[in-house]
mmCIF file of C-alpha atoms in Angstrom:
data_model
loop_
_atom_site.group_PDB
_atom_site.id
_atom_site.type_symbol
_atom_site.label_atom_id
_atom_site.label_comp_id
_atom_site.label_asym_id
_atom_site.label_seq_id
_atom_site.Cartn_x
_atom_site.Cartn_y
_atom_site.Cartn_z
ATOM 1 C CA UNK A 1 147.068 5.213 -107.497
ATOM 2 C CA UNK A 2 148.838 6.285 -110.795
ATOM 3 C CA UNK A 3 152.758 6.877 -110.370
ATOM 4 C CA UNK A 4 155.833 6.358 -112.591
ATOM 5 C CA UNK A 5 158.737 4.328 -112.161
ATOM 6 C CA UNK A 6 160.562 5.770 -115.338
ATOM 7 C CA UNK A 7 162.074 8.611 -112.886
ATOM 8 C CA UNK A 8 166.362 7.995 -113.175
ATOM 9 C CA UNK A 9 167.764 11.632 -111.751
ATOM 10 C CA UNK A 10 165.103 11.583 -109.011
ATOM 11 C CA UNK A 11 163.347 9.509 -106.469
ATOM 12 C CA UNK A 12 161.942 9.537 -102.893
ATOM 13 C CA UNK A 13 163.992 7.901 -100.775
ATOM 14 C CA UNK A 14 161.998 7.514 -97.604
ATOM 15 C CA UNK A 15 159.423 9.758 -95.135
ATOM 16 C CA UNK A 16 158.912 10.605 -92.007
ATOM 17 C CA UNK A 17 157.861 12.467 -89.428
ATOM 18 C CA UNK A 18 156.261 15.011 -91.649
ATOM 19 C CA UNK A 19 158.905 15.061 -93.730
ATOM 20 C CA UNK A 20 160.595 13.471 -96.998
ATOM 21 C CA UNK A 21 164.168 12.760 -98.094
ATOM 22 C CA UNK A 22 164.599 13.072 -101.754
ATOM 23 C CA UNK A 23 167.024 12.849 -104.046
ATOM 24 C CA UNK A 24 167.168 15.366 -107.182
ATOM 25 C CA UNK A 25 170.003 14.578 -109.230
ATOM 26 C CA UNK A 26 173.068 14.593 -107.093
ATOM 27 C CA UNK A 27 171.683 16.503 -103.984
ATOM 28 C CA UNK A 28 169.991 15.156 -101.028
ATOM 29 C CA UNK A 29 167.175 17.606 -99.495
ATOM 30 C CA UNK A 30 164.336 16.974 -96.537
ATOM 31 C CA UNK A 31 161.719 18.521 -97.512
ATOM 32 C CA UNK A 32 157.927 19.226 -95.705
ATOM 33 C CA UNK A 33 154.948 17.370 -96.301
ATOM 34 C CA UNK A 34 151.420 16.939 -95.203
ATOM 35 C CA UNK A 35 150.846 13.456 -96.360
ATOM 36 C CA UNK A 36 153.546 11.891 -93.697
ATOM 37 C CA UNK A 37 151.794 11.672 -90.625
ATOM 38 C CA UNK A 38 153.421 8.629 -90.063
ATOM 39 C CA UNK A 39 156.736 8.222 -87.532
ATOM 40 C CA UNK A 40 158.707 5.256 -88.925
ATOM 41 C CA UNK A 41 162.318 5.049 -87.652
ATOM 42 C CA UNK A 42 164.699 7.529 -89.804
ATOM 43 C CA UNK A 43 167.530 5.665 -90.490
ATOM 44 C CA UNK A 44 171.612 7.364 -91.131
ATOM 45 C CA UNK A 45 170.911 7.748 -94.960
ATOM 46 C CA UNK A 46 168.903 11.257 -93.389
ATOM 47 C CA UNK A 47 172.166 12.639 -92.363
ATOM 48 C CA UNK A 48 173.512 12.751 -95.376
ATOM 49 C CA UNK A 49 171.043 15.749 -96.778
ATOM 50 C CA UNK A 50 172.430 18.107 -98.458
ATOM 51 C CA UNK A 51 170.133 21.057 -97.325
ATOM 52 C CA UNK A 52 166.991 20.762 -94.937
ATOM 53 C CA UNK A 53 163.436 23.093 -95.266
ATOM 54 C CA UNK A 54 162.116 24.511 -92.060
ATOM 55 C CA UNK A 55 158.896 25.757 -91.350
ATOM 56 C CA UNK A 56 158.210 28.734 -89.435
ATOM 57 C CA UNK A 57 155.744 28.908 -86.469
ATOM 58 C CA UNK A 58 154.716 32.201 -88.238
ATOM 59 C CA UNK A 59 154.461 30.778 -91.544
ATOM 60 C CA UNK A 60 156.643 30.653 -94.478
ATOM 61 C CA UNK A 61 160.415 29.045 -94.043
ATOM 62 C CA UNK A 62 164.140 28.605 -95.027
ATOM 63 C CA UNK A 63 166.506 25.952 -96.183
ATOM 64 C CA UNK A 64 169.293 24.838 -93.978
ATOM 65 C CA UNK A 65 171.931 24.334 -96.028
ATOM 66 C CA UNK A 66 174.502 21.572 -94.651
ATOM 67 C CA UNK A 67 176.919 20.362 -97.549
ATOM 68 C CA UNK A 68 175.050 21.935 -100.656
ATOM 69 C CA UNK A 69 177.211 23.498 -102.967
ATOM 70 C CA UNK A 70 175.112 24.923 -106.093
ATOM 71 C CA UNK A 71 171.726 27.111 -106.210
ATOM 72 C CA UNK A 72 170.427 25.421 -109.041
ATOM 73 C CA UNK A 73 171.578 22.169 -111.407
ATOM 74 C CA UNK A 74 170.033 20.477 -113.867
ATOM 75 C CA UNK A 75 168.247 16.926 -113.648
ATOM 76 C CA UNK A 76 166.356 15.091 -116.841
ATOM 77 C CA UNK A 77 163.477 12.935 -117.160
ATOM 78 C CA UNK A 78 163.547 11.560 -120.360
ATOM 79 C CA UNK A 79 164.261 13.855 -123.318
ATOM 80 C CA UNK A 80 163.208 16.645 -121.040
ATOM 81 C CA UNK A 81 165.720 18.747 -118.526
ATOM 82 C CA UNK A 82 165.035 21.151 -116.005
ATOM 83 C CA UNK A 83 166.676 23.563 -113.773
ATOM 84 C CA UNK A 84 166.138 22.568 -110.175
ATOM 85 C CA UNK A 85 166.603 25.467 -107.089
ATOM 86 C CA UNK A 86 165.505 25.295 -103.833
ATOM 87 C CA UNK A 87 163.367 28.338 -102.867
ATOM 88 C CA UNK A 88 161.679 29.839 -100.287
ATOM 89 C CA UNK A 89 158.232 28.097 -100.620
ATOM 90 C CA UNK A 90 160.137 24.706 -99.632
ATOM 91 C CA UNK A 91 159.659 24.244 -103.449
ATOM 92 C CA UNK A 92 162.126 22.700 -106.303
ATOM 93 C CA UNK A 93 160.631 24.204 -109.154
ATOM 94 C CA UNK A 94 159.558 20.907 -110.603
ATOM 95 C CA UNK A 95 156.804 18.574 -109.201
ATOM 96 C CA UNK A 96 157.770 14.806 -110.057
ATOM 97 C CA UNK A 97 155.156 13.106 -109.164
ATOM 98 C CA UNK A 98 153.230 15.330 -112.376
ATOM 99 C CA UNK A 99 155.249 13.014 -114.530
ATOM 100 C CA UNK A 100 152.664 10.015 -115.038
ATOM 101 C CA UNK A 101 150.577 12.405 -116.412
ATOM 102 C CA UNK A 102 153.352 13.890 -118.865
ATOM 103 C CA UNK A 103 153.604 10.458 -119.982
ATOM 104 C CA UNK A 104 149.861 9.861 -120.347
ATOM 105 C CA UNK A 105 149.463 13.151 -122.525
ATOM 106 C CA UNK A 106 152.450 12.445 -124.494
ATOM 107 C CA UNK A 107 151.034 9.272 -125.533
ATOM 108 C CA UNK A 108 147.672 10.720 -126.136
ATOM 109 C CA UNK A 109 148.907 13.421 -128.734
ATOM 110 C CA UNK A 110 151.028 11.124 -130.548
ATOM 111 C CA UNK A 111 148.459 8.330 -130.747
ATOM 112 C CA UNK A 112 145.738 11.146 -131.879
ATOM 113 C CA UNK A 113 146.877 11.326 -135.865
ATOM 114 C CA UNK A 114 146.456 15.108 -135.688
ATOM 115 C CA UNK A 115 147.728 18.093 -134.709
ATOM 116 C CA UNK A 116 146.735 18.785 -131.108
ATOM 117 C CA UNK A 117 146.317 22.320 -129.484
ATOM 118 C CA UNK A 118 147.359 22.316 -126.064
ATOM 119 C CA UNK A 119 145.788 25.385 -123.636
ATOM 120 C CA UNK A 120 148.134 24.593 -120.374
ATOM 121 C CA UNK A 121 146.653 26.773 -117.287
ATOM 122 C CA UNK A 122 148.518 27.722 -113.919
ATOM 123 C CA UNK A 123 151.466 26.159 -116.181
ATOM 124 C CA UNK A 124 154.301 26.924 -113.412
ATOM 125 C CA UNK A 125 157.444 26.160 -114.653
ATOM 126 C CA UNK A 126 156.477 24.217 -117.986
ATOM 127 C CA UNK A 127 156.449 20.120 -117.179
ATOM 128 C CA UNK A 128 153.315 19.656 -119.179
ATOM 129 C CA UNK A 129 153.891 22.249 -121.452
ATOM 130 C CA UNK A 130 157.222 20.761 -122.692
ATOM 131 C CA UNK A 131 155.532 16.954 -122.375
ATOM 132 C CA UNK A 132 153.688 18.280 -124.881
ATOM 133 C CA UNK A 133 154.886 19.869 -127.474
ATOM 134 C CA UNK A 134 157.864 17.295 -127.348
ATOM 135 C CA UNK A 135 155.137 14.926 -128.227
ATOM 136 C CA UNK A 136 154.231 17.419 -131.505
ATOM 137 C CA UNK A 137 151.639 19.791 -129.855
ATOM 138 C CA UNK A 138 151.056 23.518 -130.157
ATOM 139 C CA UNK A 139 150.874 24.717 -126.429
ATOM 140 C CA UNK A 140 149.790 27.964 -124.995
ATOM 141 C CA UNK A 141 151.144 27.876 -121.321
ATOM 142 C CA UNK A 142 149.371 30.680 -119.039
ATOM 143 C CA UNK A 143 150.767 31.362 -115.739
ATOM 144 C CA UNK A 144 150.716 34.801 -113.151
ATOM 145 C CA UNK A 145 154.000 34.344 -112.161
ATOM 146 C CA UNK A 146 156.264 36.217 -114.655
ATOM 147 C CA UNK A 147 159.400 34.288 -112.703
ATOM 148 C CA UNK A 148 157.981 31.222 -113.535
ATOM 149 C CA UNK A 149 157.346 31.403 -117.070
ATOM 150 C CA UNK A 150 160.823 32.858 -117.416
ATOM 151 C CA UNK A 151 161.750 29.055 -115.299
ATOM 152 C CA UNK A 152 159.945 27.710 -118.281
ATOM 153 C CA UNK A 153 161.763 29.535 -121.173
ATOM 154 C CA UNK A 154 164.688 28.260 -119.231
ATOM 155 C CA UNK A 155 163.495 24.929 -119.053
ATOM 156 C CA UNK A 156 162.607 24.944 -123.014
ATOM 157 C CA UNK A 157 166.075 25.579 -124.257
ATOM 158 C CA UNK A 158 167.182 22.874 -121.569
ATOM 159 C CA UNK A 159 165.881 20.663 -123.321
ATOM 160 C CA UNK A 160 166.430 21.923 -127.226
ATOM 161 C CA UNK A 161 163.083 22.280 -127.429
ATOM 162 C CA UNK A 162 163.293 26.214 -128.415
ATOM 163 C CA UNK A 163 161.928 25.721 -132.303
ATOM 164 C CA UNK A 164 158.284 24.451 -130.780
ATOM 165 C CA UNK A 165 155.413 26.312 -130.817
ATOM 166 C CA UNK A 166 154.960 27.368 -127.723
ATOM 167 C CA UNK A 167 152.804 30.638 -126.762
ATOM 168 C CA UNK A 168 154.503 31.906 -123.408
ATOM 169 C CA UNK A 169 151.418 34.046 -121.481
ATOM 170 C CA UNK A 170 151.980 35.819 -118.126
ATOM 171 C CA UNK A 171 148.545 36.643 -117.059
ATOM 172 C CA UNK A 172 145.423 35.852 -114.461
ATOM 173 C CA UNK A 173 144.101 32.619 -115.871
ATOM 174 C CA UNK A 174 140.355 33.114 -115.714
ATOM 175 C CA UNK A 175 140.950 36.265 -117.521
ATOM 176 C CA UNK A 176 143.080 34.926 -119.991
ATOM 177 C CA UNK A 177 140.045 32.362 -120.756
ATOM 178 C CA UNK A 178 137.691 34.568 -120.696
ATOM 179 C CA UNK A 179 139.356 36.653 -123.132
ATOM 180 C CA UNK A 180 140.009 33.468 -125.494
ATOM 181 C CA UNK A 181 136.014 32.812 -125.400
ATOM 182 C CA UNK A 182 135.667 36.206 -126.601
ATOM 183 C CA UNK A 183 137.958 35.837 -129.446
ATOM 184 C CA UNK A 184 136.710 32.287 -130.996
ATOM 185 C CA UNK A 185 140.495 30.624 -130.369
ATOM 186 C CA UNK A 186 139.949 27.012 -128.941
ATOM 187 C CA UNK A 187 141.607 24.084 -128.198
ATOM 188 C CA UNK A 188 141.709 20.649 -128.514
ATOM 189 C CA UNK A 189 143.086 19.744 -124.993
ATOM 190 C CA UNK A 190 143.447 21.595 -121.756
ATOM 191 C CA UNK A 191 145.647 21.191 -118.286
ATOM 192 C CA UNK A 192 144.998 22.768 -115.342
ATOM 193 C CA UNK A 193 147.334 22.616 -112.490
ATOM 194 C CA UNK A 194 145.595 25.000 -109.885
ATOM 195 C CA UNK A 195 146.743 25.768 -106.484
ATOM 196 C CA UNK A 196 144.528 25.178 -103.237
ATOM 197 C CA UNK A 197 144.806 28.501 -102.147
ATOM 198 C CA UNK A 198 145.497 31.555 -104.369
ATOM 199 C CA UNK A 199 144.771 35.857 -104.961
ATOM 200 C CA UNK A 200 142.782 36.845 -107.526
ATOM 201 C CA UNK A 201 143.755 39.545 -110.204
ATOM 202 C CA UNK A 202 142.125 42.274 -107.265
ATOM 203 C CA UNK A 203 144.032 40.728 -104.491
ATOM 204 C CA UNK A 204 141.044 38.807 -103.477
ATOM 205 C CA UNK A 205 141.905 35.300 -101.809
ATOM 206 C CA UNK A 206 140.337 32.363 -103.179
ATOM 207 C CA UNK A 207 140.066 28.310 -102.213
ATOM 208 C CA UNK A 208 140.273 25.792 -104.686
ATOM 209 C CA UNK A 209 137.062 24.129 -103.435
ATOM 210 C CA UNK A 210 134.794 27.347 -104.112
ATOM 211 C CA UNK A 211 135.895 28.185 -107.754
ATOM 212 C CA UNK A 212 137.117 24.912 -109.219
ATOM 213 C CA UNK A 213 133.930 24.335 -110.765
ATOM 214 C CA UNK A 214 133.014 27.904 -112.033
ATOM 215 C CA UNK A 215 136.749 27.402 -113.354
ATOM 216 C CA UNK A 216 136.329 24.422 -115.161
ATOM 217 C CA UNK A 217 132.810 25.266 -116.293
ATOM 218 C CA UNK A 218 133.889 28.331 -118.028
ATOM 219 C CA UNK A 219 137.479 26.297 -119.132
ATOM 220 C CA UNK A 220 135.413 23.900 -120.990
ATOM 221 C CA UNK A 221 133.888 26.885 -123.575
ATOM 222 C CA UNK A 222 137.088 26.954 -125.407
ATOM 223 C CA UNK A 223 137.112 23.287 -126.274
ATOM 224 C CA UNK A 224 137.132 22.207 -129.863
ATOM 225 C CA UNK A 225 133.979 20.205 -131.297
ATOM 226 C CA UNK A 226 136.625 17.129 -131.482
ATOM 227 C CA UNK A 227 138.795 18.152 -128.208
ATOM 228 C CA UNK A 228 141.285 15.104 -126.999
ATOM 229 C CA UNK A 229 141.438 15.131 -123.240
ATOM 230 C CA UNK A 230 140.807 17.427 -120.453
ATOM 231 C CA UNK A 231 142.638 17.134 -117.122
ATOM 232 C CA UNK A 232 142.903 18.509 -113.475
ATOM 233 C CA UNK A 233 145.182 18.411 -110.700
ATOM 234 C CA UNK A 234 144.282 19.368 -107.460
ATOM 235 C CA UNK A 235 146.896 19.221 -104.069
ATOM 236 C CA UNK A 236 143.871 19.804 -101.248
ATOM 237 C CA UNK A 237 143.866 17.417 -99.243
ATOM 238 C CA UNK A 238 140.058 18.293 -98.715
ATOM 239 C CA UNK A 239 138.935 17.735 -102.480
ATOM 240 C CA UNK A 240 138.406 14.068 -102.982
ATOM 241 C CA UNK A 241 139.558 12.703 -106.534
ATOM 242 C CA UNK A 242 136.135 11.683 -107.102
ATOM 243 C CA UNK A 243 134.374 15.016 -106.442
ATOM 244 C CA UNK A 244 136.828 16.425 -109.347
ATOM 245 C CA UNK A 245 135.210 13.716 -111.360
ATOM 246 C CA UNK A 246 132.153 14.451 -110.795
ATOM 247 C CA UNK A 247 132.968 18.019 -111.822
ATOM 248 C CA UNK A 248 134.336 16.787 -115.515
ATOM 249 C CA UNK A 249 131.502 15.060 -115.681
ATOM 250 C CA UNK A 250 128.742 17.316 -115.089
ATOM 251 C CA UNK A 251 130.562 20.002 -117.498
ATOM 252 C CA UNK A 252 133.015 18.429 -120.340
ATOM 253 C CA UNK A 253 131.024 15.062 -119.878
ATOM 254 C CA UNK A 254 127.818 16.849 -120.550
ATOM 255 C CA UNK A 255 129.131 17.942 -123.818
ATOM 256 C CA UNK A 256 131.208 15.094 -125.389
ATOM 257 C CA UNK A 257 131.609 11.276 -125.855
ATOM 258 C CA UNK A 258 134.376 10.174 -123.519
ATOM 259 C CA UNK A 259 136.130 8.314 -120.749
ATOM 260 C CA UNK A 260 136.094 9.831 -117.356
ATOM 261 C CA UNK A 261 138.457 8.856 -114.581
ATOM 262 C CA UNK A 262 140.523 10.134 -111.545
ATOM 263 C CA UNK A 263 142.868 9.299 -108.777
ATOM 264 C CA UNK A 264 145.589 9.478 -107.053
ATOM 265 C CA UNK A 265 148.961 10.185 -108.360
ATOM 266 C CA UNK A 266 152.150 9.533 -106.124
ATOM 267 C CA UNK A 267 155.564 8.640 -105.941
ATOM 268 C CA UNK A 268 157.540 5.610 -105.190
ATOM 269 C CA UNK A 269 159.614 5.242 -101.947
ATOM 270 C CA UNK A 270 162.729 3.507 -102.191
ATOM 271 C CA UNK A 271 162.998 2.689 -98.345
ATOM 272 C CA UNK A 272 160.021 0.896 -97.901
ATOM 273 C CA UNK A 273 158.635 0.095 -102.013
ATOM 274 C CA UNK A 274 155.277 1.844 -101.338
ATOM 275 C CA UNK A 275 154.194 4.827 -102.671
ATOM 276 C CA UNK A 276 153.442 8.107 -101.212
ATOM 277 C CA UNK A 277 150.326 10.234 -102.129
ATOM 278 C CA UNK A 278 151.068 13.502 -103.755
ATOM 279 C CA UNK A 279 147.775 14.810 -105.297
ATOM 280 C CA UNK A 280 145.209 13.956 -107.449
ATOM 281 C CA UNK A 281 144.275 13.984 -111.097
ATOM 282 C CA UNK A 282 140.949 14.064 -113.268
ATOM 283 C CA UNK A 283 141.050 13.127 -116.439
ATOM 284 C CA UNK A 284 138.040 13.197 -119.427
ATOM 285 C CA UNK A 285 139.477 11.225 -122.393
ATOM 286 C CA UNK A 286 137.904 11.272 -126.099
ATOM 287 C CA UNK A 287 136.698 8.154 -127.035
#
């Protein structure tokens, strides 16, 4: 299990039931999730939320508001900032846990000697993408959502980061790839941050499990002949970390000399000092 403990303006501060009490920044919210099937003893620290998400028996949800006062604040990790508001997917706009691997590519482009080109797919609201070129990278950061990229733009001048070069792209990722194959422009690293479940450009609906592969396969074309790193996050619960290891393998691993890994990334919870799952992420590494 990878995880960071460098988190200051947020932390988990204990589960269950189904259900985790966080704390981003100032505000206290209970929040869904899959991973807590356990039903430990809530203590009075989970009357103190701020707001509460509810799922709906016919899908979808709303927040419960008890003593929140703002939309949206600002927390930091680091040198980076982000806007944080609650909306109607139970969502934050920021997934923590992501941050061990903002460290791990950080480290990776500054330690490379070069300058990296970053190709950052279903980029959401721009954690890696700013990881990134904070670290010196040039980042192209594709997402569908054209709210979401404008949470990124946001997110950028947060954190004075507006001179980088960043390439903002609202489009269908596989199309946007494709189109890059067509046009010769590579990379020398590449995120990919998927959902499990998600519509294709025709409306079609699609599981992680039955295109990550053609994904990554056809991902892989627009790696340079001396690419850095390649990594993939995946949140279903179905798709084992090693099965998306298997999949770097058998594509990025067949074409270059590296280190492949995954696991488990999670987050650390204050009540109890263990750490709770949160996804996965597979990682091929130049040697």
């Amino acid at each position: 299990m990878r995880y960071t403990k460098n988190w200051k303006e947020f932390e988990v501060l204990d589960t269950s039931a189904g259900e985790k009490l966080e704390r981003w920044g100032d505000s206290l919210l209970i929040r869904p999730d899959p991973q807590v099937i356990w039903n430990t003893p809530k203590n009075e620290m989970w009357k103190r939320a701020d707001a509460r998400y509810y799922r709906s028996a016919q899908g979808g949800g709303k927040w419960m508001t008890y003593h929140l006062t703002q939309n949206e604040w600002v927390i930091s990790y680091g040198d980076l900032r982000f806007k944080i508001s609650p909306t109607g997917f139970k969502h934050t706009g920021l997934f923590p846990e992501q941050a061990v691997n903002w460290d791990l590519f950080m480290d990776l482009i500054k330690n490379s000697g070069r300058k990296i080109r970053v190709l950052n797919l279903f980029a959401y609201t721009g954690g890696a993408t700013l990881a990134c070129a904070l670290a010196g990278a040039e980042v192209c950061h594709v997402d569908a959502s054209k709210g979401m990229v404008a949470w990124a733009k946001e997110n950028q001048k947060l954190s004075g980061l507006s001179d980088r070069p960043i390439r903002w792209i609202v489009d269908d990722c596989k199309k946007f790839v494709e189109r890059e194959i067509r046009r010769g422009s590579l990379y020398d690293a590449v995120i990919m941050d998927p959902p499990s479940y998600g519509r294709g450009p025709g409306g079609e609906i699609w599981k992680l499990e039955d295109s990550v592969y053609d994904l990554v396969e056809l991902t892989s074309k627009v790696l340079t002949d001396n690419p850095l790193f390649m990594a993939i996050n995946s949140y279903t619960t179905g798709l084992s970390p090693s099965v998306m290891e298997y999949i770097l393998g058998v594509t990025v691993g067949g074409k270059y000399k590296g280190e492949i890994s995954a696991s488990d990334i999670g987050l650390p919870v204050k009540r109890t000092g263990l750490i709770l799952p949160c996804g996965s992420t597979a990682l091929w590494i130049a040697k």
